[in-house]
Amino acid sequence: MYSLSDADKALLPTDEEVAFYREHGWYLSRQIFSDEEIDTLAAEQDRYYAGHRDRKLPTRPPRIAYWEPAHGDTTRNNDYVFYESTVMARILAKPVLGAIAARLSGTDQLRLFNSALMYKPPNLKGDATVVPWHFDRHYWKTCTSNDMLTAFLPLHDCDEEMGTIVMVDGSHTWKEVGDNDTTTKHFLHRNKNELEQVLEENARFNGATVRKVPMRFKKGQVSFHHCLTYHGSGSNLSTRPRRAFSLHYQDRKNQYRPYHLSTGELLAYNHDVLCRKTPEGHPDYSDPEICPVLWEGRI
């Protein structure tokens, strides 16, 4: 299951590229997916938006991102598509993708943490398709690992005109200032200008310059970013939708930890109502139904 062809091995990041990822907090791959695989994913995306599911989540977590046609022509985000679509899961579980993520994070076991299907309509007014600055670790405070990472896969060539993902270079090394309960809120529920200010304040605190690096993709390429790397994306100014997947990965050592807000309230992640329980009664973030293993072995 976890073997690579010689062609796959040629797609792995070199030692120099791994060192780059660890210094800069992001990496842009070679072409991992074929045109046929990408076109199949795009067709499956259309089927998904039309209502097709191979299986449905056993329950709908209260904070899940889950676009439905009734929400209209807006930015679409749908979590847990890896669980709900057999075709998406088959293609996105491509061993070389997991192997690349495992090599970057330095783990000998890589598990899925979550998956999202994303769609930015073209030319919506204002900031409707802007994703403000944030880093993913804020939303994973119930996790023990700081080595988690995310893969971003557009289903076409993608650049600034389409609102590509933009990394803040080296920001994963910053010490954070101003961390509080509000950082656990999803960026869609926070003020864009406030998040821009948070980014600038953290840069100043670290004596750093905010250097924004847009990812410019050719069809089939994938970007990876560290869970502490600030990132965001601009409006889709093109004439066609921006289609993409986001895959969040966890390393072997990651597990659930109780995390209390300042109010004493226990923070919950969507997994917590979906995953099986450990003997201690905690959510099991290695549940193979929700968080399957996607790579095992040293790279």
PDB file of C-alpha atoms in Angstrom:
ATOM      1  CA  MET A   1       0.000   0.000   0.000  1.00  0.00           C
ATOM      2  CA  TYR A   2       2.795   2.404   0.886  1.00  0.00           C
ATOM      3  CA  SER A   3       5.229   1.819  -1.968  1.00  0.00           C
ATOM      4  CA  LEU A   4       6.441   4.271  -4.590  1.00  0.00           C
ATOM      5  CA  SER A   5       7.436   3.771  -8.195  1.00  0.00           C
ATOM      6  CA  ASP A   6      10.676   5.225  -9.517  1.00  0.00           C
ATOM      7  CA  ALA A   7       8.601   7.967 -11.153  1.00  0.00           C
ATOM      8  CA  ASP A   8       6.981   8.738  -7.795  1.00  0.00           C
ATOM      9  CA  LYS A   9      10.349   8.871  -6.052  1.00  0.00           C
ATOM     10  CA  ALA A  10      11.473  11.514  -8.530  1.00  0.00           C
ATOM     11  CA  LEU A  11       8.607  13.707  -7.249  1.00  0.00           C
ATOM     12  CA  LEU A  12       9.764  13.634  -3.628  1.00  0.00           C
ATOM     13  CA  PRO A  13      11.343  16.797  -2.216  1.00  0.00           C
ATOM     14  CA  THR A  14      15.122  16.720  -2.092  1.00  0.00           C
ATOM     15  CA  ASP A  15      17.075  17.250   1.115  1.00  0.00           C
ATOM     16  CA  GLU A  16      17.542  20.873   0.054  1.00  0.00           C
ATOM     17  CA  GLU A  17      13.806  21.304  -0.532  1.00  0.00           C
ATOM     18  CA  VAL A  18      12.987  19.789   2.864  1.00  0.00           C
ATOM     19  CA  ALA A  19      15.423  22.254   4.438  1.00  0.00           C
ATOM     20  CA  PHE A  20      13.710  25.066   2.499  1.00  0.00           C
ATOM     21  CA  TYR A  21      10.299  24.003   3.834  1.00  0.00           C
ATOM     22  CA  ARG A  22      11.585  23.983   7.403  1.00  0.00           C
ATOM     23  CA  GLU A  23      13.117  27.426   6.997  1.00  0.00           C
ATOM     24  CA  HIS A  24      10.344  29.101   5.030  1.00  0.00           C
ATOM     25  CA  GLY A  25       7.232  27.170   6.144  1.00  0.00           C
ATOM     26  CA  TRP A  26       5.985  26.249   2.653  1.00  0.00           C
ATOM     27  CA  TYR A  27       6.852  24.129  -0.374  1.00  0.00           C
ATOM     28  CA  LEU A  28       5.525  23.980  -3.953  1.00  0.00           C
ATOM     29  CA  SER A  29       5.739  20.516  -5.497  1.00  0.00           C
ATOM     30  CA  ARG A  30       6.429  19.255  -8.957  1.00  0.00           C
ATOM     31  CA  GLN A  31       3.422  18.032 -10.971  1.00  0.00           C
ATOM     32  CA  ILE A  32       2.007  15.260  -8.793  1.00  0.00           C
ATOM     33  CA  PHE A  33      -1.370  14.671 -10.439  1.00  0.00           C
ATOM     34  CA  SER A  34      -2.062  13.905 -14.083  1.00  0.00           C
ATOM     35  CA  ASP A  35      -4.531  15.916 -16.150  1.00  0.00           C
ATOM     36  CA  GLU A  36      -6.836  12.886 -16.103  1.00  0.00           C
ATOM     37  CA  GLU A  37      -6.801  12.711 -12.294  1.00  0.00           C
ATOM     38  CA  ILE A  38      -7.456  16.433 -11.956  1.00  0.00           C
ATOM     39  CA  ASP A  39     -10.286  16.342 -14.505  1.00  0.00           C
ATOM     40  CA  THR A  40     -11.845  13.399 -12.652  1.00  0.00           C
ATOM     41  CA  LEU A  41     -11.709  15.374  -9.413  1.00  0.00           C
ATOM     42  CA  ALA A  42     -13.357  18.360 -11.119  1.00  0.00           C
ATOM     43  CA  ALA A  43     -16.150  16.164 -12.484  1.00  0.00           C
ATOM     44  CA  GLU A  44     -16.641  14.625  -9.064  1.00  0.00           C
ATOM     45  CA  GLN A  45     -16.780  18.089  -7.548  1.00  0.00           C
ATOM     46  CA  ASP A  46     -19.701  18.893  -9.836  1.00  0.00           C
ATOM     47  CA  ARG A  47     -21.454  15.671  -8.823  1.00  0.00           C
ATOM     48  CA  TYR A  48     -20.864  16.512  -5.173  1.00  0.00           C
ATOM     49  CA  TYR A  49     -22.358  19.997  -5.550  1.00  0.00           C
ATOM     50  CA  ALA A  50     -25.338  18.397  -7.305  1.00  0.00           C
ATOM     51  CA  GLY A  51     -25.964  16.346  -4.159  1.00  0.00           C
ATOM     52  CA  HIS A  52     -24.127  13.053  -4.745  1.00  0.00           C
ATOM     53  CA  ARG A  53     -22.664  11.349  -1.659  1.00  0.00           C
ATOM     54  CA  ASP A  54     -21.256   7.832  -1.469  1.00  0.00           C
ATOM     55  CA  ARG A  55     -21.792   7.962   2.269  1.00  0.00           C
ATOM     56  CA  LYS A  56     -22.901  10.657   4.649  1.00  0.00           C
ATOM     57  CA  LEU A  57     -21.429  11.715   7.946  1.00  0.00           C
ATOM     58  CA  PRO A  58     -23.155   9.909  10.828  1.00  0.00           C
ATOM     59  CA  THR A  59     -23.878  13.298  12.400  1.00  0.00           C
ATOM     60  CA  ARG A  60     -23.371  16.925  11.366  1.00  0.00           C
ATOM     61  CA  PRO A  61     -20.855  18.630  13.712  1.00  0.00           C
ATOM     62  CA  PRO A  62     -22.135  22.016  14.923  1.00  0.00           C
ATOM     63  CA  ARG A  63     -19.233  24.080  13.484  1.00  0.00           C
ATOM     64  CA  ILE A  64     -18.776  22.265  10.189  1.00  0.00           C
ATOM     65  CA  ALA A  65     -18.250  24.217   6.951  1.00  0.00           C
ATOM     66  CA  TYR A  66     -20.821  22.736   4.604  1.00  0.00           C
ATOM     67  CA  TRP A  67     -22.016  24.707   1.575  1.00  0.00           C
ATOM     68  CA  GLU A  68     -25.399  23.720   0.145  1.00  0.00           C
ATOM     69  CA  PRO A  69     -27.220  25.108  -2.919  1.00  0.00           C
ATOM     70  CA  ALA A  70     -29.555  27.106  -0.690  1.00  0.00           C
ATOM     71  CA  HIS A  71     -26.538  29.204   0.352  1.00  0.00           C
ATOM     72  CA  GLY A  72     -26.359  30.675  -3.142  1.00  0.00           C
ATOM     73  CA  ASP A  73     -23.515  31.957  -5.302  1.00  0.00           C
ATOM     74  CA  THR A  74     -20.835  32.540  -2.707  1.00  0.00           C
ATOM     75  CA  THR A  75     -17.553  31.036  -1.578  1.00  0.00           C
ATOM     76  CA  ARG A  76     -18.101  27.339  -0.983  1.00  0.00           C
ATOM     77  CA  ASN A  77     -16.363  25.282   1.687  1.00  0.00           C
ATOM     78  CA  ASN A  78     -17.226  21.663   2.436  1.00  0.00           C
ATOM     79  CA  ASP A  79     -15.425  19.666   5.113  1.00  0.00           C
ATOM     80  CA  TYR A  80     -15.036  15.865   5.236  1.00  0.00           C
ATOM     81  CA  VAL A  81     -15.245  15.309   1.470  1.00  0.00           C
ATOM     82  CA  PHE A  82     -12.628  12.554   1.808  1.00  0.00           C
ATOM     83  CA  TYR A  83     -15.185  10.681   3.927  1.00  0.00           C
ATOM     84  CA  GLU A  84     -18.198  11.399   1.725  1.00  0.00           C
ATOM     85  CA  SER A  85     -16.748  10.792  -1.758  1.00  0.00           C
ATOM     86  CA  THR A  86     -15.145   7.498  -2.774  1.00  0.00           C
ATOM     87  CA  VAL A  87     -13.692   8.958  -5.976  1.00  0.00           C
ATOM     88  CA  MET A  88     -12.178  11.972  -4.233  1.00  0.00           C
ATOM     89  CA  ALA A  89     -10.702   9.778  -1.500  1.00  0.00           C
ATOM     90  CA  ARG A  90      -9.198   7.329  -3.991  1.00  0.00           C
ATOM     91  CA  ILE A  91      -7.371  10.031  -5.939  1.00  0.00           C
ATOM     92  CA  LEU A  92      -6.396  12.188  -2.955  1.00  0.00           C
ATOM     93  CA  ALA A  93      -4.964   9.147  -1.156  1.00  0.00           C
ATOM     94  CA  LYS A  94      -2.315   8.852  -3.873  1.00  0.00           C
ATOM     95  CA  PRO A  95       0.722   7.452  -1.979  1.00  0.00           C
ATOM     96  CA  VAL A  96       3.224   9.951  -3.333  1.00  0.00           C
ATOM     97  CA  LEU A  97       1.166  12.858  -1.947  1.00  0.00           C
ATOM     98  CA  GLY A  98       1.231  11.356   1.529  1.00  0.00           C
ATOM     99  CA  ALA A  99       4.908  10.510   1.174  1.00  0.00           C
ATOM    100  CA  ILE A 100       5.779  14.109   0.306  1.00  0.00           C
ATOM    101  CA  ALA A 101       3.857  15.430   3.317  1.00  0.00           C
ATOM    102  CA  ALA A 102       5.487  12.827   5.583  1.00  0.00           C
ATOM    103  CA  ARG A 103       8.961  13.727   4.331  1.00  0.00           C
ATOM    104  CA  LEU A 104       8.363  17.439   4.884  1.00  0.00           C
ATOM    105  CA  SER A 105       7.064  16.944   8.418  1.00  0.00           C
ATOM    106  CA  GLY A 106       9.661  14.306   9.315  1.00  0.00           C
ATOM    107  CA  THR A 107       7.178  11.659  10.416  1.00  0.00           C
ATOM    108  CA  ASP A 108       7.095   7.926   9.694  1.00  0.00           C
ATOM    109  CA  GLN A 109       3.296   7.861   9.751  1.00  0.00           C
ATOM    110  CA  LEU A 110       1.020  10.400   8.134  1.00  0.00           C
ATOM    111  CA  ARG A 111      -2.709  10.458   8.840  1.00  0.00           C
ATOM    112  CA  LEU A 112      -5.426  12.597   7.352  1.00  0.00           C
ATOM    113  CA  PHE A 113      -6.735  15.156   9.812  1.00  0.00           C
ATOM    114  CA  ASN A 114      -9.415  16.760   7.673  1.00  0.00           C
ATOM    115  CA  SER A 115     -10.274  17.512   4.062  1.00  0.00           C
ATOM    116  CA  ALA A 116     -12.085  20.398   2.418  1.00  0.00           C
ATOM    117  CA  LEU A 117     -13.498  21.133  -1.004  1.00  0.00           C
ATOM    118  CA  MET A 118     -13.333  24.826  -1.928  1.00  0.00           C
ATOM    119  CA  TYR A 119     -14.821  26.942  -4.689  1.00  0.00           C
ATOM    120  CA  LYS A 120     -14.411  30.669  -5.316  1.00  0.00           C
ATOM    121  CA  PRO A 121     -16.901  32.126  -7.794  1.00  0.00           C
ATOM    122  CA  PRO A 122     -15.505  34.724 -10.194  1.00  0.00           C
ATOM    123  CA  ASN A 123     -16.030  38.467  -9.841  1.00  0.00           C
ATOM    124  CA  LEU A 124     -18.114  38.634  -6.693  1.00  0.00           C
ATOM    125  CA  LYS A 125     -18.308  42.173  -5.308  1.00  0.00           C
ATOM    126  CA  GLY A 126     -16.074  43.389  -2.519  1.00  0.00           C
ATOM    127  CA  ASP A 127     -14.184  40.941  -0.331  1.00  0.00           C
ATOM    128  CA  ALA A 128     -16.665  38.088  -0.686  1.00  0.00           C
ATOM    129  CA  THR A 129     -13.994  35.613  -1.830  1.00  0.00           C
ATOM    130  CA  VAL A 130     -11.073  36.909   0.250  1.00  0.00           C
ATOM    131  CA  VAL A 131      -9.574  34.528   2.818  1.00  0.00           C
ATOM    132  CA  PRO A 132      -7.942  36.717   5.514  1.00  0.00           C
ATOM    133  CA  TRP A 133      -4.606  35.996   7.188  1.00  0.00           C
ATOM    134  CA  HIS A 134      -4.572  33.098   9.626  1.00  0.00           C
ATOM    135  CA  PHE A 135      -2.672  29.957  10.500  1.00  0.00           C
ATOM    136  CA  ASP A 136      -4.232  26.533  10.898  1.00  0.00           C
ATOM    137  CA  ARG A 137      -2.816  25.640  14.323  1.00  0.00           C
ATOM    138  CA  HIS A 138      -5.208  28.156  15.909  1.00  0.00           C
ATOM    139  CA  TYR A 139      -8.094  25.867  14.987  1.00  0.00           C
ATOM    140  CA  TRP A 140      -6.313  22.705  16.153  1.00  0.00           C
ATOM    141  CA  LYS A 141      -5.716  23.541  19.796  1.00  0.00           C
ATOM    142  CA  THR A 142      -7.143  20.169  20.766  1.00  0.00           C
ATOM    143  CA  CYS A 143      -4.117  18.620  18.997  1.00  0.00           C
ATOM    144  CA  THR A 144      -0.778  17.894  20.671  1.00  0.00           C
ATOM    145  CA  SER A 145       1.454  18.266  17.597  1.00  0.00           C
ATOM    146  CA  ASN A 146       3.063  21.386  16.167  1.00  0.00           C
ATOM    147  CA  ASP A 147       4.258  19.509  13.071  1.00  0.00           C
ATOM    148  CA  MET A 148       0.924  19.217  11.268  1.00  0.00           C
ATOM    149  CA  LEU A 149       0.709  20.596   7.749  1.00  0.00           C
ATOM    150  CA  THR A 150      -1.711  21.319   4.915  1.00  0.00           C
ATOM    151  CA  ALA A 151      -1.692  20.538   1.201  1.00  0.00           C
ATOM    152  CA  PHE A 152      -3.500  22.838  -1.234  1.00  0.00           C
ATOM    153  CA  LEU A 153      -4.465  21.438  -4.650  1.00  0.00           C
ATOM    154  CA  PRO A 154      -6.076  23.650  -7.316  1.00  0.00           C
ATOM    155  CA  LEU A 155      -7.846  21.859 -10.168  1.00  0.00           C
ATOM    156  CA  HIS A 156      -6.306  24.107 -12.848  1.00  0.00           C
ATOM    157  CA  ASP A 157      -3.488  26.582 -13.361  1.00  0.00           C
ATOM    158  CA  CYS A 158      -3.839  29.120 -10.564  1.00  0.00           C
ATOM    159  CA  ASP A 159      -2.249  32.511  -9.902  1.00  0.00           C
ATOM    160  CA  GLU A 160      -3.012  35.842  -8.217  1.00  0.00           C
ATOM    161  CA  GLU A 161      -5.821  36.676 -10.653  1.00  0.00           C
ATOM    162  CA  MET A 162      -7.750  33.624  -9.461  1.00  0.00           C
ATOM    163  CA  GLY A 163      -7.089  34.317  -5.782  1.00  0.00           C
ATOM    164  CA  THR A 164      -4.354  31.762  -5.242  1.00  0.00           C
ATOM    165  CA  ILE A 165      -3.099  30.873  -1.772  1.00  0.00           C
ATOM    166  CA  VAL A 166      -0.419  33.260  -0.463  1.00  0.00           C
ATOM    167  CA  MET A 167       2.150  32.333   2.211  1.00  0.00           C
ATOM    168  CA  VAL A 168       3.793  34.679   4.699  1.00  0.00           C
ATOM    169  CA  ASP A 169       7.355  33.516   4.335  1.00  0.00           C
ATOM    170  CA  GLY A 170       9.003  32.187   7.509  1.00  0.00           C
ATOM    171  CA  SER A 171       6.076  33.094   9.762  1.00  0.00           C
ATOM    172  CA  HIS A 172       5.942  29.559  11.222  1.00  0.00           C
ATOM    173  CA  THR A 173       9.071  30.438  13.239  1.00  0.00           C
ATOM    174  CA  TRP A 174       7.544  33.488  14.923  1.00  0.00           C
ATOM    175  CA  LYS A 175       6.678  33.664  18.588  1.00  0.00           C
ATOM    176  CA  GLU A 176       3.047  34.650  18.883  1.00  0.00           C
ATOM    177  CA  VAL A 177       1.696  37.722  20.606  1.00  0.00           C
ATOM    178  CA  GLY A 178      -1.988  38.297  21.367  1.00  0.00           C
ATOM    179  CA  ASP A 179      -3.117  34.679  21.493  1.00  0.00           C
ATOM    180  CA  ASN A 180      -6.528  34.482  23.197  1.00  0.00           C
ATOM    181  CA  ASP A 181      -9.936  32.864  22.848  1.00  0.00           C
ATOM    182  CA  THR A 182     -10.716  34.783  19.660  1.00  0.00           C
ATOM    183  CA  THR A 183      -7.952  32.984  17.761  1.00  0.00           C
ATOM    184  CA  THR A 184      -9.954  29.759  17.954  1.00  0.00           C
ATOM    185  CA  LYS A 185     -12.736  31.333  15.883  1.00  0.00           C
ATOM    186  CA  HIS A 186     -12.746  30.555  12.172  1.00  0.00           C
ATOM    187  CA  PHE A 187     -11.496  33.410   9.976  1.00  0.00           C
ATOM    188  CA  LEU A 188     -14.933  33.623   8.331  1.00  0.00           C
ATOM    189  CA  HIS A 189     -16.272  34.756  11.713  1.00  0.00           C
ATOM    190  CA  ARG A 190     -13.604  37.422  12.303  1.00  0.00           C
ATOM    191  CA  ASN A 191     -12.945  40.856  10.863  1.00  0.00           C
ATOM    192  CA  LYS A 192     -10.555  40.895   7.901  1.00  0.00           C
ATOM    193  CA  ASN A 193      -8.922  44.190   8.955  1.00  0.00           C
ATOM    194  CA  GLU A 194      -8.467  42.882  12.490  1.00  0.00           C
ATOM    195  CA  LEU A 195      -6.642  39.812  11.169  1.00  0.00           C
ATOM    196  CA  GLU A 196      -4.415  41.997   8.980  1.00  0.00           C
ATOM    197  CA  GLN A 197      -3.522  43.969  12.106  1.00  0.00           C
ATOM    198  CA  VAL A 198      -2.792  40.755  14.047  1.00  0.00           C
ATOM    199  CA  LEU A 199      -0.373  39.691  11.308  1.00  0.00           C
ATOM    200  CA  GLU A 200       1.447  43.017  11.399  1.00  0.00           C
ATOM    201  CA  GLU A 201       1.638  43.011  15.215  1.00  0.00           C
ATOM    202  CA  ASN A 202       3.132  39.534  15.254  1.00  0.00           C
ATOM    203  CA  ALA A 203       5.691  40.508  12.621  1.00  0.00           C
ATOM    204  CA  ARG A 204       6.744  43.559  14.656  1.00  0.00           C
ATOM    205  CA  PHE A 205       6.966  41.490  17.838  1.00  0.00           C
ATOM    206  CA  ASN A 206       9.411  39.171  16.054  1.00  0.00           C
ATOM    207  CA  GLY A 207      11.359  41.941  14.334  1.00  0.00           C
ATOM    208  CA  ALA A 208      10.288  40.438  11.025  1.00  0.00           C
ATOM    209  CA  THR A 209       9.067  41.751   7.698  1.00  0.00           C
ATOM    210  CA  VAL A 210       5.782  40.468   6.289  1.00  0.00           C
ATOM    211  CA  ARG A 211       6.880  38.880   3.008  1.00  0.00           C
ATOM    212  CA  LYS A 212       3.878  37.559   1.086  1.00  0.00           C
ATOM    213  CA  VAL A 213       4.640  34.835  -1.454  1.00  0.00           C
ATOM    214  CA  PRO A 214       1.815  33.864  -3.847  1.00  0.00           C
ATOM    215  CA  MET A 215       1.796  30.246  -4.997  1.00  0.00           C
ATOM    216  CA  ARG A 216       1.654  30.072  -8.799  1.00  0.00           C
ATOM    217  CA  PHE A 217       0.439  26.631  -9.817  1.00  0.00           C
ATOM    218  CA  LYS A 218       0.497  24.655 -12.984  1.00  0.00           C
ATOM    219  CA  LYS A 219      -2.285  22.088 -13.157  1.00  0.00           C
ATOM    220  CA  GLY A 220      -1.327  19.078 -11.021  1.00  0.00           C
ATOM    221  CA  GLN A 221       1.015  20.908  -8.642  1.00  0.00           C
ATOM    222  CA  VAL A 222       0.384  21.001  -4.893  1.00  0.00           C
ATOM    223  CA  SER A 223       1.569  23.426  -2.225  1.00  0.00           C
ATOM    224  CA  PHE A 224       2.285  22.457   1.371  1.00  0.00           C
ATOM    225  CA  HIS A 225       2.432  24.743   4.390  1.00  0.00           C
ATOM    226  CA  HIS A 226       3.287  24.298   8.041  1.00  0.00           C
ATOM    227  CA  CYS A 227       0.449  24.569  10.555  1.00  0.00           C
ATOM    228  CA  LEU A 228       1.999  27.761  11.994  1.00  0.00           C
ATOM    229  CA  THR A 229       2.508  29.499   8.638  1.00  0.00           C
ATOM    230  CA  TYR A 230       0.302  32.532   8.095  1.00  0.00           C
ATOM    231  CA  HIS A 231      -1.553  32.345   4.786  1.00  0.00           C
ATOM    232  CA  GLY A 232      -4.593  33.758   3.007  1.00  0.00           C
ATOM    233  CA  SER A 233      -5.885  34.466  -0.485  1.00  0.00           C
ATOM    234  CA  GLY A 234      -7.326  37.340  -2.477  1.00  0.00           C
ATOM    235  CA  SER A 235     -10.452  37.740  -4.574  1.00  0.00           C
ATOM    236  CA  ASN A 236     -11.038  35.668  -7.675  1.00  0.00           C
ATOM    237  CA  LEU A 237     -10.792  38.319 -10.390  1.00  0.00           C
ATOM    238  CA  SER A 238     -10.818  35.888 -13.305  1.00  0.00           C
ATOM    239  CA  THR A 239     -13.781  34.826 -15.419  1.00  0.00           C
ATOM    240  CA  ARG A 240     -13.966  31.259 -14.087  1.00  0.00           C
ATOM    241  CA  PRO A 241     -14.314  29.680 -10.651  1.00  0.00           C
ATOM    242  CA  ARG A 242     -11.295  28.765  -8.571  1.00  0.00           C
ATOM    243  CA  ARG A 243     -11.665  25.103  -7.632  1.00  0.00           C
ATOM    244  CA  ALA A 244      -9.409  23.486  -5.043  1.00  0.00           C
ATOM    245  CA  PHE A 245      -8.948  20.916  -2.307  1.00  0.00           C
ATOM    246  CA  SER A 246      -7.303  21.438   1.045  1.00  0.00           C
ATOM    247  CA  LEU A 247      -5.946  18.402   2.891  1.00  0.00           C
ATOM    248  CA  HIS A 248      -4.869  18.725   6.503  1.00  0.00           C
ATOM    249  CA  TYR A 249      -2.380  16.138   7.747  1.00  0.00           C
ATOM    250  CA  GLN A 250      -1.266  14.935  11.176  1.00  0.00           C
ATOM    251  CA  ASP A 251       1.937  13.149  12.121  1.00  0.00           C
ATOM    252  CA  ARG A 252       2.188   9.938  14.133  1.00  0.00           C
ATOM    253  CA  LYS A 253       2.549  11.619  17.528  1.00  0.00           C
ATOM    254  CA  ASN A 254      -0.535  13.811  17.229  1.00  0.00           C
ATOM    255  CA  GLN A 255      -3.424  13.014  19.540  1.00  0.00           C
ATOM    256  CA  TYR A 256      -6.312  14.742  21.276  1.00  0.00           C
ATOM    257  CA  ARG A 257      -5.724  16.940  24.316  1.00  0.00           C
ATOM    258  CA  PRO A 258      -8.354  18.745  26.370  1.00  0.00           C
ATOM    259  CA  TYR A 259      -8.104  22.513  25.798  1.00  0.00           C
ATOM    260  CA  HIS A 260      -9.986  24.969  27.998  1.00  0.00           C
ATOM    261  CA  LEU A 261     -10.901  28.510  27.010  1.00  0.00           C
ATOM    262  CA  SER A 262     -10.476  31.342  29.512  1.00  0.00           C
ATOM    263  CA  THR A 263     -14.131  30.872  30.480  1.00  0.00           C
ATOM    264  CA  GLY A 264     -13.404  27.308  31.548  1.00  0.00           C
ATOM    265  CA  GLU A 265     -15.359  25.964  28.594  1.00  0.00           C
ATOM    266  CA  LEU A 266     -13.848  22.901  26.944  1.00  0.00           C
ATOM    267  CA  LEU A 267     -12.956  23.676  23.321  1.00  0.00           C
ATOM    268  CA  ALA A 268     -14.398  21.238  20.794  1.00  0.00           C
ATOM    269  CA  TYR A 269     -13.251  20.382  17.286  1.00  0.00           C
ATOM    270  CA  ASN A 270     -15.648  18.863  14.746  1.00  0.00           C
ATOM    271  CA  HIS A 271     -13.904  15.490  15.028  1.00  0.00           C
ATOM    272  CA  ASP A 272     -14.897  15.232  18.645  1.00  0.00           C
ATOM    273  CA  VAL A 273     -18.443  14.121  17.768  1.00  0.00           C
ATOM    274  CA  LEU A 274     -17.334  11.888  14.866  1.00  0.00           C
ATOM    275  CA  CYS A 275     -14.268   9.970  16.031  1.00  0.00           C
ATOM    276  CA  ARG A 276     -14.384   6.822  18.109  1.00  0.00           C
ATOM    277  CA  LYS A 277     -13.326   7.220  21.739  1.00  0.00           C
ATOM    278  CA  THR A 278     -10.100   6.184  23.447  1.00  0.00           C
ATOM    279  CA  PRO A 279     -10.250   4.054  26.614  1.00  0.00           C
ATOM    280  CA  GLU A 280     -10.031   7.346  28.529  1.00  0.00           C
ATOM    281  CA  GLY A 281     -13.136   8.610  26.748  1.00  0.00           C
ATOM    282  CA  HIS A 282     -11.336  11.154  24.554  1.00  0.00           C
ATOM    283  CA  PRO A 283     -11.794  11.523  20.776  1.00  0.00           C
ATOM    284  CA  ASP A 284      -9.376   9.212  18.954  1.00  0.00           C
ATOM    285  CA  TYR A 285      -7.614  11.216  16.237  1.00  0.00           C
ATOM    286  CA  SER A 286      -6.321   7.942  14.776  1.00  0.00           C
ATOM    287  CA  ASP A 287      -9.833   6.657  14.030  1.00  0.00           C
ATOM    288  CA  PRO A 288      -9.348   5.009  10.588  1.00  0.00           C
ATOM    289  CA  GLU A 289     -12.815   6.047   9.406  1.00  0.00           C
ATOM    290  CA  ILE A 290     -12.237   9.767   9.996  1.00  0.00           C
ATOM    291  CA  CYS A 291      -8.427  10.004  10.052  1.00  0.00           C
ATOM    292  CA  PRO A 292      -7.055   7.200   7.850  1.00  0.00           C
ATOM    293  CA  VAL A 293      -3.329   6.506   7.529  1.00  0.00           C
ATOM    294  CA  LEU A 294      -2.097   7.814   4.162  1.00  0.00           C
ATOM    295  CA  TRP A 295       1.588   6.976   4.456  1.00  0.00           C
ATOM    296  CA  GLU A 296       3.724   4.763   6.690  1.00  0.00           C
ATOM    297  CA  GLY A 297       7.481   4.378   6.635  1.00  0.00           C
ATOM    298  CA  ARG A 298      10.570   6.536   6.542  1.00  0.00           C
ATOM    299  CA  ILE A 299      11.205   8.572   3.365  1.00  0.00           C
TER     300      ILE A 299
END
